[in-house]
Coordinates of C-alpha atoms in Angstrom, one line a residue:
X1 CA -7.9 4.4 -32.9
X2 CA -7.2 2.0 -35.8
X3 CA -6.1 -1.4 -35.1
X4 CA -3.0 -1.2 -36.9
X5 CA -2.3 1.8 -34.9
X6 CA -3.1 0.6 -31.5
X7 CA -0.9 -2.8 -32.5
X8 CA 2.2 -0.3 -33.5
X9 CA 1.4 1.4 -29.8
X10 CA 0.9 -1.7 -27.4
X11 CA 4.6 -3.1 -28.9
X12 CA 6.0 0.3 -28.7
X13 CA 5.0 0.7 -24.8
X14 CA 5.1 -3.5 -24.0
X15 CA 9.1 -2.8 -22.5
X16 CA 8.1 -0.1 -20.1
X17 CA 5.1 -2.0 -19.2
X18 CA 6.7 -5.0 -18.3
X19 CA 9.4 -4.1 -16.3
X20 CA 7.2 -1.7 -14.4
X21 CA 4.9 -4.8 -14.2
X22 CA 8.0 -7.0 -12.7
X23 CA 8.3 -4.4 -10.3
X24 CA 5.3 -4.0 -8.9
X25 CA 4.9 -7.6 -9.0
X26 CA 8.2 -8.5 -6.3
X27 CA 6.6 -5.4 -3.9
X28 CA 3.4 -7.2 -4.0
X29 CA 4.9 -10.1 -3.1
X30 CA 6.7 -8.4 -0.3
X31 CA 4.1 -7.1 0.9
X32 CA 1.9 -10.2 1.0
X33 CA 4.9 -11.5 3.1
X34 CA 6.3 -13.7 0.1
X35 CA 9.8 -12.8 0.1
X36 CA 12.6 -14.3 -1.9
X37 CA 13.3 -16.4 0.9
X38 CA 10.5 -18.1 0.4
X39 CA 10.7 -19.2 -3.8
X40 CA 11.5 -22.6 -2.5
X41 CA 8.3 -23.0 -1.5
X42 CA 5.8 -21.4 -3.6
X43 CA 5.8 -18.2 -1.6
X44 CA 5.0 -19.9 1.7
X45 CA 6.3 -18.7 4.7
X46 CA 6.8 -22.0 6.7
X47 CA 9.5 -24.3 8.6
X48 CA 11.0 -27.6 7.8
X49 CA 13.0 -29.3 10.4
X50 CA 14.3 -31.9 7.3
X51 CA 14.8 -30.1 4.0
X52 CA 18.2 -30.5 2.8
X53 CA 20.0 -32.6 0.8
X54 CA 22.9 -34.9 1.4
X55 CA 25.5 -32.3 0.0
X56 CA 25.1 -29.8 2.7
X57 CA 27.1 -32.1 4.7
X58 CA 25.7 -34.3 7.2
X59 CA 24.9 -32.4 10.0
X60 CA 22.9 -29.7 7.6
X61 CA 19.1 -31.0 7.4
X62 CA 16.4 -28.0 8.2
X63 CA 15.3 -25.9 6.1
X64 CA 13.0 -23.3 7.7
X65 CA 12.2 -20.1 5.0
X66 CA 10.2 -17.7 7.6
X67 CA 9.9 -14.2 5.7
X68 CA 10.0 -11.1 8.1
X69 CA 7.1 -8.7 7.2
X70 CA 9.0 -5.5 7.1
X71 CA 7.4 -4.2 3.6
X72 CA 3.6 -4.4 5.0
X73 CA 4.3 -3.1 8.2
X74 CA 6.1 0.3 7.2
X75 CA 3.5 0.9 4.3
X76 CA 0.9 0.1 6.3
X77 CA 2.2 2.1 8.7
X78 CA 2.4 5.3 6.6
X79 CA -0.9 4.3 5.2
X80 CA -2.9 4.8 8.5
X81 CA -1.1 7.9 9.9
X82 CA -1.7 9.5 6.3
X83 CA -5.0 8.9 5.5
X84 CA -6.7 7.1 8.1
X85 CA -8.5 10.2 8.4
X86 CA -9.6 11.8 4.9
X87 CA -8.2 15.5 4.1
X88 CA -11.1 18.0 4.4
X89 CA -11.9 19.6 1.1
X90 CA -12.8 23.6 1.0
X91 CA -13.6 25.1 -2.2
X92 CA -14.9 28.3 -0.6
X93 CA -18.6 27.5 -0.9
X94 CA -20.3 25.4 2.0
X95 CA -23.0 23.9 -0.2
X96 CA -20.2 22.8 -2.7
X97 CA -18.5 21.5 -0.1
X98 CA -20.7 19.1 1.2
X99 CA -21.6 18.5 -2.4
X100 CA -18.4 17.2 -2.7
X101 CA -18.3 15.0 0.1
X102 CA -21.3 13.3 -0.6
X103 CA -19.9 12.8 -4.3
X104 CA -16.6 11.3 -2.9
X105 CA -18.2 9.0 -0.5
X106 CA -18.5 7.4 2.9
X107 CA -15.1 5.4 1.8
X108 CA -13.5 7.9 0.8
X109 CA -11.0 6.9 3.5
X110 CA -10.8 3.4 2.2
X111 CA -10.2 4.3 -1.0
X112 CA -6.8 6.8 -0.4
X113 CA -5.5 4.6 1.9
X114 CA -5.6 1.9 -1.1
X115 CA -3.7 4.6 -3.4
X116 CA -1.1 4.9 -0.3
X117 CA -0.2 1.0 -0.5
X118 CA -0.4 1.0 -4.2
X119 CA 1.9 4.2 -4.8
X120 CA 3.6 2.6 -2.1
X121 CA 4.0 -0.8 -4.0
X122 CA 4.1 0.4 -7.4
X123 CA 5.6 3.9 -6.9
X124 CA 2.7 5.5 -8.8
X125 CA -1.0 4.5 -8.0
X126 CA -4.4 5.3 -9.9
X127 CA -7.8 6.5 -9.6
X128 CA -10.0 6.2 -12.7
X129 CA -13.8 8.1 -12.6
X130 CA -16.7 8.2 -14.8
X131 CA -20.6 8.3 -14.8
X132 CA -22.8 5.8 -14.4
X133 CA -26.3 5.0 -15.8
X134 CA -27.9 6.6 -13.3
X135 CA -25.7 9.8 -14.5
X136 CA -23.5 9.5 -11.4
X137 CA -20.1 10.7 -10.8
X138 CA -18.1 7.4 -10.0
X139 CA -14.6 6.9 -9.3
X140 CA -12.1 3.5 -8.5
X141 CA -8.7 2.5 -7.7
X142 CA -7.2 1.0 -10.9
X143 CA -4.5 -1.7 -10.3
X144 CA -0.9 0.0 -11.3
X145 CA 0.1 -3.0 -13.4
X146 CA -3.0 -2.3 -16.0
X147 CA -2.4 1.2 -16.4
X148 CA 0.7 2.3 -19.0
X149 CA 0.5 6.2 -19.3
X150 CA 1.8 8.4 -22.4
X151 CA 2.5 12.0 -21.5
X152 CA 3.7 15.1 -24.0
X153 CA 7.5 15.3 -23.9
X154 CA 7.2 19.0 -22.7
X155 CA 8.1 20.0 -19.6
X156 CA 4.1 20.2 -18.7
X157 CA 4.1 16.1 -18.6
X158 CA 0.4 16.5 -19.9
X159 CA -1.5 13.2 -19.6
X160 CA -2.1 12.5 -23.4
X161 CA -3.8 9.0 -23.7
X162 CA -3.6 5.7 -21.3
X163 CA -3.4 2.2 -22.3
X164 CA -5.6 -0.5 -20.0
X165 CA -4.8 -3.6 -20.5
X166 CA -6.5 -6.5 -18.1
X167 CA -7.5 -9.9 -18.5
X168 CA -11.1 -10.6 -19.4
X169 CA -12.8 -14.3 -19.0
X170 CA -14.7 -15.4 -22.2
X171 CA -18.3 -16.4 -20.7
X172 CA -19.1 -18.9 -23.9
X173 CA -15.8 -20.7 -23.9
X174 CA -14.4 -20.3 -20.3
X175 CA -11.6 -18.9 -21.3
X176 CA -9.0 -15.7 -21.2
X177 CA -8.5 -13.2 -23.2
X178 CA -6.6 -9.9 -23.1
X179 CA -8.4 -6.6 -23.3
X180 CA -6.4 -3.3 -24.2
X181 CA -8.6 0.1 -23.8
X182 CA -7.0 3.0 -25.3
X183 CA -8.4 6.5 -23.4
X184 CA -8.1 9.6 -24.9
X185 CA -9.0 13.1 -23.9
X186 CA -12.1 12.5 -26.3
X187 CA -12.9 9.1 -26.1
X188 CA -12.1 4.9 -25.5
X189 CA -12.0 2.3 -27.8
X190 CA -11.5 -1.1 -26.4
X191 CA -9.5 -4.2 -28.2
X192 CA -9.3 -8.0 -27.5
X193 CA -6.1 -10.1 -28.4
X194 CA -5.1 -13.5 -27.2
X195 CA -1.8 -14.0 -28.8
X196 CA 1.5 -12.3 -27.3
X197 CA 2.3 -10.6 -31.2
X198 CA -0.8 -8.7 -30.9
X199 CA -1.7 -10.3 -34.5
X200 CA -5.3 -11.1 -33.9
X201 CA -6.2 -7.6 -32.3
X202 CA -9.5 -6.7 -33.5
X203 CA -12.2 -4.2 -31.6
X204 CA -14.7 -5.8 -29.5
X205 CA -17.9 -3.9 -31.2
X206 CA -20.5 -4.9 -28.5
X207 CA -18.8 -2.8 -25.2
X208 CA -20.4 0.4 -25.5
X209 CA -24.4 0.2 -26.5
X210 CA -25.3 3.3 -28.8
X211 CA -28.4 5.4 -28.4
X212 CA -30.8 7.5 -30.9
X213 CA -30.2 11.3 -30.2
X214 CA -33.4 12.3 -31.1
X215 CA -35.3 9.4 -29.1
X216 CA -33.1 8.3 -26.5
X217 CA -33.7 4.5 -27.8
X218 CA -30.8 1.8 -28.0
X219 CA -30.1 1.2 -31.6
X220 CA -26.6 -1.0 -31.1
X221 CA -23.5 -1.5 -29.6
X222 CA -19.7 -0.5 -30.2
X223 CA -16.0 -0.6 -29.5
X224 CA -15.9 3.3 -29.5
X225 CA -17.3 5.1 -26.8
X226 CA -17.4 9.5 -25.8
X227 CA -16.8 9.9 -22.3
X228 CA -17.1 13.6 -22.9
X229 CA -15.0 14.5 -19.9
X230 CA -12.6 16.9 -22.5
X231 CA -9.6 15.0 -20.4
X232 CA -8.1 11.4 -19.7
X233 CA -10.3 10.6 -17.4
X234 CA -7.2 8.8 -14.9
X235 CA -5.1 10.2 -12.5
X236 CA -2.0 9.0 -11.5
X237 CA -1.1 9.9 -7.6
X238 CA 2.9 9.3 -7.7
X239 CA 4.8 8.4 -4.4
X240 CA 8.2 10.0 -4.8
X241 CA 9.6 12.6 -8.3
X242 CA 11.0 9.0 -9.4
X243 CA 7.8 7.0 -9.2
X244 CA 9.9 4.7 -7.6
X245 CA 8.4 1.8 -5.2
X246 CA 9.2 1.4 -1.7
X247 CA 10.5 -1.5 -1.5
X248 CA 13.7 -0.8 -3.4
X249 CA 14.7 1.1 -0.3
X250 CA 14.8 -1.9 1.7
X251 CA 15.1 -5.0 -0.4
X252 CA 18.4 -5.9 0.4
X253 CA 18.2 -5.1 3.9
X254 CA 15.0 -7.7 4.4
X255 CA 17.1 -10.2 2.4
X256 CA 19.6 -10.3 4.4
X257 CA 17.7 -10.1 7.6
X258 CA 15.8 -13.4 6.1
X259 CA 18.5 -15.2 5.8
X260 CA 20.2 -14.7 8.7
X261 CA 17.2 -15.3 10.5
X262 CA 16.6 -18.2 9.1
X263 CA 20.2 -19.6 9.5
X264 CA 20.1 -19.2 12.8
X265 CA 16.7 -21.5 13.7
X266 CA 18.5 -23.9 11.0
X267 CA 21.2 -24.0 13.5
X268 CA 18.9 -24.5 16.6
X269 CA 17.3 -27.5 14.5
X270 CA 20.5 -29.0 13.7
X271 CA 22.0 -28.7 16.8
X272 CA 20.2 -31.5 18.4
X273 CA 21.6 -33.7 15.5
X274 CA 24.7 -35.3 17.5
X275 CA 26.8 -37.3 15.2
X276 CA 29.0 -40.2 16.8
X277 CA 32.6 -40.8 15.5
X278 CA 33.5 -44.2 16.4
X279 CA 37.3 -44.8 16.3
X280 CA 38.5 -48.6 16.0
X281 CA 34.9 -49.8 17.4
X282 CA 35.2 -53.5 18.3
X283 CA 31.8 -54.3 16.3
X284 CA 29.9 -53.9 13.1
X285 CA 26.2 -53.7 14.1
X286 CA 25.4 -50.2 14.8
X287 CA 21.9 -51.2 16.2
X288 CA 23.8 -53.2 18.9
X289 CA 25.7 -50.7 19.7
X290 CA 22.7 -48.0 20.8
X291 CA 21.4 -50.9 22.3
X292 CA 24.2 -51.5 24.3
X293 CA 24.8 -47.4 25.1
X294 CA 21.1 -47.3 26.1
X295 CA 21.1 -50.3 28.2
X296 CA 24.8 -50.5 29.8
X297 CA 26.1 -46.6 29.0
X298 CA 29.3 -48.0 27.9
X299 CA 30.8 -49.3 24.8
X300 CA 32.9 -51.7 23.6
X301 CA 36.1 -50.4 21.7
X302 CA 39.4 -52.2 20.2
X303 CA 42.5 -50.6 21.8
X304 CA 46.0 -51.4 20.1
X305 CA 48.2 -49.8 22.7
X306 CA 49.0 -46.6 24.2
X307 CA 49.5 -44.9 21.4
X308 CA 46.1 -45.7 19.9
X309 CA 43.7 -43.5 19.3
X310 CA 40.3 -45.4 19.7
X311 CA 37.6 -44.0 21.5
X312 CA 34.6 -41.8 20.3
X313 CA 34.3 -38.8 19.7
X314 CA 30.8 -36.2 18.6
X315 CA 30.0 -33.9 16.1
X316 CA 28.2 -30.5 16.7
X317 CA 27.6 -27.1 15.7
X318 CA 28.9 -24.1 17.2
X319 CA 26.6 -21.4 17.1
X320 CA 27.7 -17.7 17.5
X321 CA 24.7 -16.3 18.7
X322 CA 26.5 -12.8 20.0
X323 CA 27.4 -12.1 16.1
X324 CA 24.3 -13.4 14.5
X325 CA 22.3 -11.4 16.9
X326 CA 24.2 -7.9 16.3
X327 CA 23.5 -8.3 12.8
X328 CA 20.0 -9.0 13.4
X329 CA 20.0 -6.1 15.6
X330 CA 21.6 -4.1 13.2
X331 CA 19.8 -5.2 10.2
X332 CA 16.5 -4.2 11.7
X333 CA 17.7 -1.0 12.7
X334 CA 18.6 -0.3 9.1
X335 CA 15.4 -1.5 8.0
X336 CA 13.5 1.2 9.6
X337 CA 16.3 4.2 9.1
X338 CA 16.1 3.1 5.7
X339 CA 12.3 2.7 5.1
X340 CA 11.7 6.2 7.1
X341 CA 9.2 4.3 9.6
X342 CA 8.9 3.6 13.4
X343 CA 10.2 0.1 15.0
X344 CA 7.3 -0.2 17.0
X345 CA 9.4 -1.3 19.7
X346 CA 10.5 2.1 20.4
X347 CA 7.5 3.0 22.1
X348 CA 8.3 0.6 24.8
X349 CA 11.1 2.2 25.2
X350 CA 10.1 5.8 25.6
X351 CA 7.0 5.0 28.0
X352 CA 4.6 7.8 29.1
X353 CA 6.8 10.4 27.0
X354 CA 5.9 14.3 26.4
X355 CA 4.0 15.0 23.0
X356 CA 8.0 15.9 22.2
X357 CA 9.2 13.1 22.4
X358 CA 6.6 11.4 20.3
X359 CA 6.9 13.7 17.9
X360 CA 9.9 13.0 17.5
X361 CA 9.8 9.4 17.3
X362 CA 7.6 10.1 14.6
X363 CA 10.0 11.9 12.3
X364 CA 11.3 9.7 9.8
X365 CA 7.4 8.8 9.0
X366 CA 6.3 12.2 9.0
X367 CA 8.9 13.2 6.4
X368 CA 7.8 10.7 4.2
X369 CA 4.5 10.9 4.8
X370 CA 5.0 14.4 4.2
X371 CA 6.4 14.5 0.3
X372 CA 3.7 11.8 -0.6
X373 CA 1.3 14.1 0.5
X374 CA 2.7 16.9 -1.2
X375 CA 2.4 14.6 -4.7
X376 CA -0.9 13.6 -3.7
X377 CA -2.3 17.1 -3.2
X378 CA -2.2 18.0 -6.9
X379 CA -4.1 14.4 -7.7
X380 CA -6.6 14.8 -4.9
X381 CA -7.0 18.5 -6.5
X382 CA -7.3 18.0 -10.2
X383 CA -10.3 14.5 -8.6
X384 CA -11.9 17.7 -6.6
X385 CA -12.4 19.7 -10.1
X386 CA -13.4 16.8 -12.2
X387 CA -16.2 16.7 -9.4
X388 CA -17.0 20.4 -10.1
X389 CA -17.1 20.2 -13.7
X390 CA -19.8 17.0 -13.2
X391 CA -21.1 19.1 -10.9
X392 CA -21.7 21.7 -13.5
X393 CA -19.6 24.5 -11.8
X394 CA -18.4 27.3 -13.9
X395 CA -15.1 27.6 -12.9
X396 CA -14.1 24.1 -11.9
X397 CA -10.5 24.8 -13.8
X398 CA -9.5 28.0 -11.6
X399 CA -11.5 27.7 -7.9
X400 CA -8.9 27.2 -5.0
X401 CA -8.9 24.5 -3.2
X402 CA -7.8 23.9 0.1
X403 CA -7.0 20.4 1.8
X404 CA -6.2 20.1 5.4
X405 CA -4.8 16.6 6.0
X406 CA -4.8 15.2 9.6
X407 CA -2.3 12.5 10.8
X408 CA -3.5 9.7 12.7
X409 CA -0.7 8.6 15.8
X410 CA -0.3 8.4 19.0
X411 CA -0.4 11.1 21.1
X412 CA -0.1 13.2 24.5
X413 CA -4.0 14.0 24.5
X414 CA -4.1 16.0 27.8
X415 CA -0.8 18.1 27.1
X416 CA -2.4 18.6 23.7
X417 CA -5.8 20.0 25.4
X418 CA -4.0 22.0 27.3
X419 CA -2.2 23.6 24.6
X420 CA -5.6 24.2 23.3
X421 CA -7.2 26.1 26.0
X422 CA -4.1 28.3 26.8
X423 CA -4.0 29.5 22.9
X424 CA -8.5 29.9 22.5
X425 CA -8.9 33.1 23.5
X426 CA -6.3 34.0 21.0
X427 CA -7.2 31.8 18.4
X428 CA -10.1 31.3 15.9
X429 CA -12.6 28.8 16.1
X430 CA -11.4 26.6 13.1
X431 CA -8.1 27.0 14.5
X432 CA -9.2 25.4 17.5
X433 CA -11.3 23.0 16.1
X434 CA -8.3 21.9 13.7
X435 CA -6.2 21.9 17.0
X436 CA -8.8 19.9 19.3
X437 CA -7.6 16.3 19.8
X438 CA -11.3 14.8 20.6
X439 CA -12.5 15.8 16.9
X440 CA -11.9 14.1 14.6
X441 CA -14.0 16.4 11.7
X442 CA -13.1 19.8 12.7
X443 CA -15.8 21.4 10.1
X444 CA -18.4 19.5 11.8
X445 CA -17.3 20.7 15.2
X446 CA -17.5 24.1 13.5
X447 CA -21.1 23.6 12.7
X448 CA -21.9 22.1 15.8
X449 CA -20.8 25.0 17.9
X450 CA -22.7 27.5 15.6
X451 CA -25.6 25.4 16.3
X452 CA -24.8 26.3 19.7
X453 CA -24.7 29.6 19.8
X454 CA -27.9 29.9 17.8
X455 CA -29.5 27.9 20.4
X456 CA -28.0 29.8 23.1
X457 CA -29.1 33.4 22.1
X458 CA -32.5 32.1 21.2
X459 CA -34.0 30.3 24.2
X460 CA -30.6 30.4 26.7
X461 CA -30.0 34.1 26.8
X462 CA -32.2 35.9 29.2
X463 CA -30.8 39.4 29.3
X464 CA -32.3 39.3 25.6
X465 CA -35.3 38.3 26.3
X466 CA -35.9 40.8 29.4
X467 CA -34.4 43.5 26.9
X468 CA -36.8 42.7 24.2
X469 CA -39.9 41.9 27.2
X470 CA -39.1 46.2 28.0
X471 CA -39.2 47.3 24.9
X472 CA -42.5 45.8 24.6
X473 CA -44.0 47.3 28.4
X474 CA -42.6 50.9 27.1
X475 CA -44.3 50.9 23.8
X476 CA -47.3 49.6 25.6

């Protein structure tokens, strides 16, 4: 792309980026436990017995902002039921398969559950892949906030071209600049700006080395490089239709949850602050007179008659703990309704429950977990045939693919295996593999009872091997 082009396109697509940006940005912070409560202090969660000022009256001095971890704990909890285990991939062809698998990794695992918290976060994660030196398919989680897509305005929402822009640190002078790479189906071409107008974007001509065709030698470098993929080499693995983060389903709740919270330990704090109102006190030096309450408990006061009103008298809070502690209560319930996850105080509640009832405290979860994986399916597909084409496999584009994703929660194991063993006679083996709850690979468990059999009929059978030993004594 030209540079006056790319300029025209990085202004044309800065609005979208940015407010996607802002956010991703306030999930992130939520989710590092950095909630609005605490601004105040830089985005530390922390209490302060003696914080405020003069004008919140005189009994008002703490402070405390302690932010409630709500937004890690329900994405991390979807996280590790949804892909704490990764889906098994079956293209039909068992040397493919584990082709695959070895392609995709040992941290395969790691990597999903990363794309979980971002889509999570962000309400749309990415996965970028490529090939390395050692002609290598490689692939990498891409943080949302650099990634700005452009899709066709059909109703196909083809992934056209993506815009990367990161910062870069400048090894000769210390400092940052901005990098913006610009992918197309064909190829990249990477720019370098440092001013917000986009005025002294130029290419940076040294990022790609070039090679001699005919000899294979390096005869330069430049800004342009042919990924030869024939497609955008990203993939975007959405959480919801919306793309929308998580967080905005529970913002307000956690706000308010914060800053009741919070209100109330202020209270605890200042209630120890007793303030004495001294009516018609028959002295002027305060330190003598907490001298002379320590010392004699008594005080000296004027009196002017019956009618007179001297005397002292004490300021304290009043602290309505029944009403701040339904709204806690109902807040947090709220919290979890809202953000489809499981109070993990519920299990306490339920005890040594039937495989039931767990299920069913897992339904709110399970629903959600469910529509991310039906988004992340296509994703996890479209990664599978970008393997195949690397692989070299003629039809990559049209071979189904199967994924069989496994949740990861807690469960009634024995009423499971019991399950099991009343259904096997009926049931296939991958059926009962799937269905086992002490494997976790269920296609390993498949080979490893094959392995079994083989071993069984070769050297365990002994009807065969009299059978066989007969034949032999007749013919002889």
């Amino acid at each position: 792309m030209e540079t006056r082009a790319m300029i025209q396109l990085l202004k044309n697509t800065d609005g979208r980026r940015n407010r996607f940006r802002q956010h991703y940005l306030t999930a992130l912070r939520y989710y590092r436990n950095q909630n609005d409560i605490t601004l105040r202090n830089d985005g530390e969660s922390k209490t302060k017995e003696e914080g405020k000022e003069a004008e919140d009256g005189p009994l008002r001095h703490a402070d405390n902002r302690v932010s409630s971890n709500y937004a890690q704990l329900l994405i991390d909890q979807e996280a590790g039921y949804l892909a704490t285990v990764p889906p098994a991939i079956d293209v039909e062809d068992d040397g493919l398969n584990d082709k695959i698998k070895n392609t995709l990794g040992d941290n395969f695992n790691l990597r999903l559950n990363q794309l979980v918290v971002d889509a999570s976060n962000a309400g749309v994660g990415w996965l970028h892949y490529w090939i390395d030196d050692d002609k290598q398919f490689r692939y990498g989680i891409v943080p949302p906030d650099q990634v700005t897509p452009i899709y066709s305005s059909d109703l196909d929402r083809k992934l056209l071209a993506v815009r990367r822009s990161y910062k870069e640190l400048d090894p000769d002078t210390g400092k940052q600049f901005n990098v913006h790479e610009y992918w197309t189906a064909k190829d990249v071409t990477v720019f370098k700006s440092k001013l917000p107008d986009y005025s002294d974007l130029e290419t940076i001509d040294d990022r790609f080395p070039t090679y001699d065709v005919s000899t294979g030698d390096e005869v330069g470098a430049g800004a342009v490089f042919d990924h030869g993929f024939g497609r955008v080499p990203f993939i975007a693995f959405p959480k919801n239709k919306d793309e929308r983060p998580e967080l905005l389903k529970v913002k307000g709740f956690i706000d308010v949850f914060d800053n009741v919270y919070n209100g109330f330990v202020n209270d605890i704090n200042d209630v120890q602050q007793v303030i004495l109102v001294l009516t018609n006190y028959g002295d002027t030096d305060l330190a003598e007179f907490m001298k002379t309450l320590r010392q004699d408990k008594a005080i000296k006061m004027d009196n002017l008659g019956p009618s007179d009103k001297s005397g002292v008298d004490k300021l304290t809070i009043d602290i309505p703990v029944e009403a701040r502690d339904n709204v806690l209560n109902r807040t947090d319930s709220k919290i979890f309704v809202d953000g489809q996850g499981i109070n993990p105080t519920d299990f306490k509640a339920i005890g040594n429950a039937s495989g039931t009832a767990i299920r069913a405290l897992y339904g709110h979860l399970e629903l959600k977990a469910s529509n991310t994986e039906a988004y992340f399916r296509d994703a996890l597909s479209e990664l599978v045939r970008a393997i195949m084409g690397w692989l070299g496999v003629s039809d990559a584009d049209s071979r189904p693919i199967s994924q069989t994703w496994t949740r990861t929660a807690i469960q009634n194991s024995l009423e499971q295996a019991q399950v099991v063993a009343q259904v096997a006679q009926y049931s296939s083996d991958e059926a009962v593999a799937k269905a086992n709850p002490i494997v976790d690979d269920w296609q390993e468990e498949l080979k490893n009872r094959q392995d079994d059999i083989v071993a069984q009929d070769g050297y365990g059978n002994p009807d065969a091997d009299d059978q066989l030993g007969g034949e032999d004594d007749d013919q002889a």
